Amino acid sequence: MSSTLLSRRDLRFLLYEWLDAPRLTERPRYAEHSRETFDDVLDLAERVAVEHFAPHNRAADTSEPVVDGGRVRMIPQVKAALQVFAGTGLLAASMDESVGGLQLPHVVSAAAFGFLQAANVSTAAYPFLTLGNANLLLAHGSAAQVDRFVRPMVEGRFFGTMCLSEPQAGSSLADITTRAEPQTDGSHRLFGTKMWISGGDHELAENIVHLVLARIPGGPPGVKGISLFIVPKVLVGEDGTLGARNDVVLVGLNHKMGYRGTTNTLLNFGEGVHRPDGRAGAVGYLVGEPHQGLAQMFHMMNEARIGVGAGATALGYTGYLKSLAYARQRAQGRPVADKDPTVPQVPIVAHPDVRRMLLAQKSYVEGALALVLYCGRLLDEEKTAPDPADRARAHLLLDMLTPIAKSWPSQWCLAANDLAIQVHGGYGYTRDYDVEQHWRDNRLNPIHEGTHGIQALDLLGRKATMEGGAGLELLLETIRATVSRAWKADGEAAELAGQLGTAVDRIAAATRRLWGSGDPTLALANAGVYLEAVGHVVVAWMWLEQLLVADAAGGGADADFYAGKRQAARYFFRYELPRTGPQFDLLDGPDRTTVDMRDSWF
Ligand SMILES: Cc1cc2nc3c(=O)[nH]c(=O)nc-3n(C[C@H](O)[C@H](O)[C@H](O)COP(=O)(O)OP(=O)(O)OC[C@H]3O[C@@H](n4cnc5c(N)ncnc54)[C@H](O)[C@@H]3O)c2cc1C
């Protein structure tokens, strides 16, 4: 099957020629798998994406969910597609066999899920959230909670959400006020309002398992007093039977720019509309220990952040493939060197400026996919590397890369969608082509799961300084290892290695200068520029890695494919990496312009 969702050839290159995913099958966890089973999973995901997710992508956008008599109504194709997906068992692709999973490497399941995100990101959001929810409970829930809530999620009978945000507390979770009152039977009753909850209400599943951050009265203020609770929409008996409605109610749906097929909700907990055991209050079950909620939620958020980067990549990727197909068939204008109006017009792909827009997209989306899959591979290393030191190393590197894997694709694959619209000309601005929807859908990604600004604070404020700077040092050392290999490879790779080596040194110098200022306000005022500069250097590294593989592969029947990889790497180093020069100059200051700006001067 060949679709305009993701390129199978590129996935083969990344998974097999670069990341050597089949090698993972030498490890006990993945011993049941082989390259053939990986290919089967990719085939299956692509088929489900093409046949069941893509066909209603536009309908989910134009006929968004509505509330009707207190119930959410949406187009039936969403439920039908999700039932097909549940039947594939792919939701639990990476989970343990003991809970019904396939124990597939993360790097492969991330690639497979990418097809669904590219085909229809709003329908894919329901299993995406459910998976994150289930993985969190597998890590921190009790065995009984896993039986009661995770198993039905794995079977596709229950869906999950994550309820962090409140109307007054989005980026600042320290300020949440939802409270959880302990009950004599060990459960809690929750009272409060949660805003922006994706998948917060619908009739796609038998039940919805909300994971809710709330405060137990008397706990410490700020993030140290936040606990995590399971709050099902419908109460579940110990034997798994569904009981009464819990006291969680839908106040309304938010009407969004994109991602419209995913319900986005304002939910009230404990309003007294439903009264379990005759009393107001949403019944909730504490996960793990009290006051550990944010740390536990980070388990889900880190996974979700890489998943957001993957979703942004998928949207950028499909937009690129669609604009490429368009550019090959749209005839317009003639070459500069031959303007004879009596000869037919040429396809727009013949114009260098259109090729620039396509090359930019190619370098963003294939660079982002490489980064996202590299992170998936690190997750597999973290879980299964035979040497504990390698596991610890993978964990640290992944922690360091997470804000970049979330933010870089969210920024640059959105830019790719913008270029995909531009390649379509006026047609791109209409709703007759998919690319405008991809852009609107993708516009969410720099906002949710921690905004771009919050990721920047995370990278410079926490990750670059954690463990005395060990995470940053590891990242730079890992990039330098690629630089050394490229030096030895000689030729163009060595030339690009010189550029990358200089950029890596500039990251180290900028970090020292920023924190050396002794003024955290000044340092963190530059966090956004730092995130963007480091992100570009990291993706340049991804491109040098790909160039080395392409150079080693030579050509043969796939000569054009490898030439395309080399040209995109060249493009990234010539057009993109140099953008970081002025950014590092600012960081070296460190620049004070934003700090010195006064509110009254606007
Ligand atoms: C479609 C959609 C789906 C969502 N799904 C969910 C969900 O399922 N569950 C959930 O819990 N939440 C969800 N969210 C909420 C989302 O995570 C928040 O919108 C996001 O965290 C930002 O919070 P906010 O909207 O309150 O913006 P604010 O926090 O008010 O931020 C506004 C601006 O100020 C900046 N800013 C804020 N604080 C700082 C600071 N300290 N330093 C520098 N800059 C700062 C931000 O970067 C941003 O640019 C969703 C949001 C949307 C739009």
Coordinates of N, CA, C and O in Angstrom, one line a residue, residues 475-476 478-484 486-487 492-508 533-545 548 572-573 577-578 580 584:
L475 N 24.2 14.9 26.1 CA 23.7 15.2 24.8 C 24.8 15.7 23.9 O 25.0 15.3 22.8
L476 N 25.6 16.6 24.4 CA 26.7 17.2 23.6 C 27.7 16.2 23.2 O 28.2 16.1 22.1
T478 N 27.2 13.0 22.9 CA 26.6 12.1 21.9 C 26.6 12.7 20.5 O 26.9 12.0 19.5
I479 N 26.3 14.0 20.5 CA 26.4 14.7 19.1 C 27.9 14.7 18.7 O 28.1 14.5 17.5
R480 N 28.8 15.0 19.6 CA 30.2 15.0 19.2 C 30.7 13.7 18.7 O 31.5 13.6 17.8
A481 N 30.1 12.6 19.2 CA 30.5 11.2 18.7 C 30.1 11.1 17.2 O 30.8 10.6 16.4
T482 N 28.9 11.7 16.8 CA 28.5 11.7 15.4 C 29.5 12.5 14.6 O 29.9 12.2 13.5
V483 N 29.9 13.7 15.2 CA 30.8 14.6 14.5 C 32.1 13.9 14.2 O 32.6 14.0 13.1
S484 N 32.6 13.1 15.2 CA 33.9 12.4 14.9 C 33.8 11.4 13.8 O 34.7 11.2 13.0
A486 N 31.7 11.5 11.4 CA 31.6 12.2 10.1 C 33.0 12.7 9.6 O 33.3 12.7 8.4
W487 N 33.8 13.2 10.6 CA 35.1 13.6 10.3 C 35.9 12.5 9.5 O 36.5 12.8 8.5
E492 N 31.9 15.4 2.0 CA 30.9 16.3 2.5 C 30.5 16.2 3.9 O 30.2 17.1 4.7
A493 N 30.4 14.9 4.4 CA 30.1 14.6 5.8 C 31.1 15.3 6.7 O 30.7 15.9 7.7
A494 N 32.4 15.3 6.4 CA 33.4 16.0 7.2 C 33.1 17.5 7.2 O 33.3 18.2 8.3
E495 N 32.7 18.0 6.1 CA 32.5 19.5 6.0 C 31.3 19.9 6.9 O 31.4 20.8 7.7
L496 N 30.2 19.1 6.9 CA 29.1 19.3 7.7 C 29.4 19.1 9.2 O 28.9 19.8 10.1
A497 N 30.3 18.1 9.4 CA 30.7 17.8 10.8 C 31.4 19.1 11.4 O 31.1 19.4 12.6
G498 N 32.2 19.8 10.6 CA 32.8 21.0 11.1 C 31.8 22.0 11.6 O 31.9 22.6 12.7
Q499 N 30.8 22.2 10.8 CA 29.7 23.1 11.1 C 29.0 22.7 12.4 O 28.7 23.5 13.3
L500 N 28.7 21.4 12.5 CA 27.9 20.9 13.6 C 28.8 21.0 14.9 O 28.3 21.4 16.0
G501 N 30.0 20.7 14.8 CA 30.9 20.7 15.9 C 31.0 22.2 16.5 O 30.9 22.4 17.7
T502 N 31.0 23.2 15.6 CA 31.0 24.5 16.1 C 29.7 24.9 16.8 O 29.7 25.5 17.9
A503 N 28.6 24.4 16.2 CA 27.3 24.7 16.8 C 27.2 24.1 18.2 O 26.7 24.7 19.2
V504 N 27.8 22.9 18.4 CA 27.7 22.2 19.7 C 28.5 23.0 20.7 O 28.1 23.2 21.8
D505 N 29.7 23.5 20.3 CA 30.5 24.3 21.2 C 29.7 25.5 21.6 O 29.8 26.0 22.7
R506 N 28.9 26.1 20.7 CA 28.2 27.3 21.0 C 27.1 27.0 22.0 O 26.7 27.9 22.8
I507 N 26.5 25.8 22.0 CA 25.5 25.4 23.0 C 26.2 25.5 24.4 O 25.7 26.0 25.3
A508 N 27.3 24.8 24.4 CA 28.0 24.7 25.7 C 28.4 26.1 26.2 O 28.1 26.5 27.4
A533 N 17.4 27.4 19.3 CA 18.8 27.2 18.8 C 19.2 25.8 19.1 O 19.7 25.1 18.1
V534 N 19.0 25.3 20.3 CA 19.4 23.9 20.6 C 18.6 22.9 19.7 O 19.2 21.9 19.2
G535 N 17.4 23.2 19.5 CA 16.5 22.3 18.7 C 17.1 22.2 17.3 O 17.1 21.1 16.7
H536 N 17.5 23.3 16.7 CA 18.0 23.3 15.4 C 19.3 22.5 15.3 O 19.6 21.8 14.3
V537 N 20.1 22.6 16.3 CA 21.4 21.9 16.3 C 21.1 20.4 16.5 O 21.7 19.6 15.8
V538 N 20.1 20.1 17.3 CA 19.8 18.6 17.5 C 19.3 18.0 16.1 O 19.7 16.9 15.7
V539 N 18.5 18.8 15.4 CA 17.9 18.3 14.2 C 19.1 18.2 13.1 O 19.1 17.3 12.3
A540 N 20.0 19.2 13.2 CA 21.1 19.1 12.3 C 21.9 17.8 12.5 O 22.4 17.1 11.6
W541 N 22.0 17.5 13.8 CA 22.7 16.2 14.2 C 21.9 15.0 13.6 O 22.5 14.1 13.0
M542 N 20.6 15.0 13.6 CA 19.7 14.0 13.0 C 20.0 13.9 11.5 O 20.1 12.8 11.0
W543 N 20.3 15.0 10.9 CA 20.5 15.0 9.5 C 21.9 14.5 9.1 O 22.1 13.8 8.1
L544 N 22.9 14.8 10.0 CA 24.2 14.3 9.8 C 24.2 12.8 9.9 O 24.9 12.1 9.1
E545 N 23.5 12.3 10.9 CA 23.4 10.8 11.1 C 22.8 10.2 9.8 O 23.3 9.2 9.3
L548 N 25.2 10.2 6.9 CA 26.2 9.1 7.0 C 25.7 7.8 6.5 O 26.4 7.0 5.8
F572 N 19.5 21.5 5.0 CA 19.4 21.8 6.4 C 20.6 22.6 6.9 O 20.5 23.5 7.6
F573 N 21.8 22.1 6.5 CA 23.0 22.7 6.9 C 23.2 24.1 6.3 O 23.9 25.0 6.9
L577 N 20.7 25.5 9.7 CA 21.6 25.6 10.9 C 22.2 27.0 11.0 O 22.3 27.5 12.2
P578 N 22.5 27.7 9.9 CA 23.0 29.1 10.1 C 22.1 30.1 10.8 O 22.5 31.1 11.3
T580 N 21.0 29.6 13.6 CA 21.4 29.6 15.0 C 22.5 30.6 15.4 O 22.7 30.9 16.5
F584 N 22.7 32.4 18.9 CA 23.8 32.2 19.9 C 24.4 33.5 20.3 O 24.8 33.7 21.4

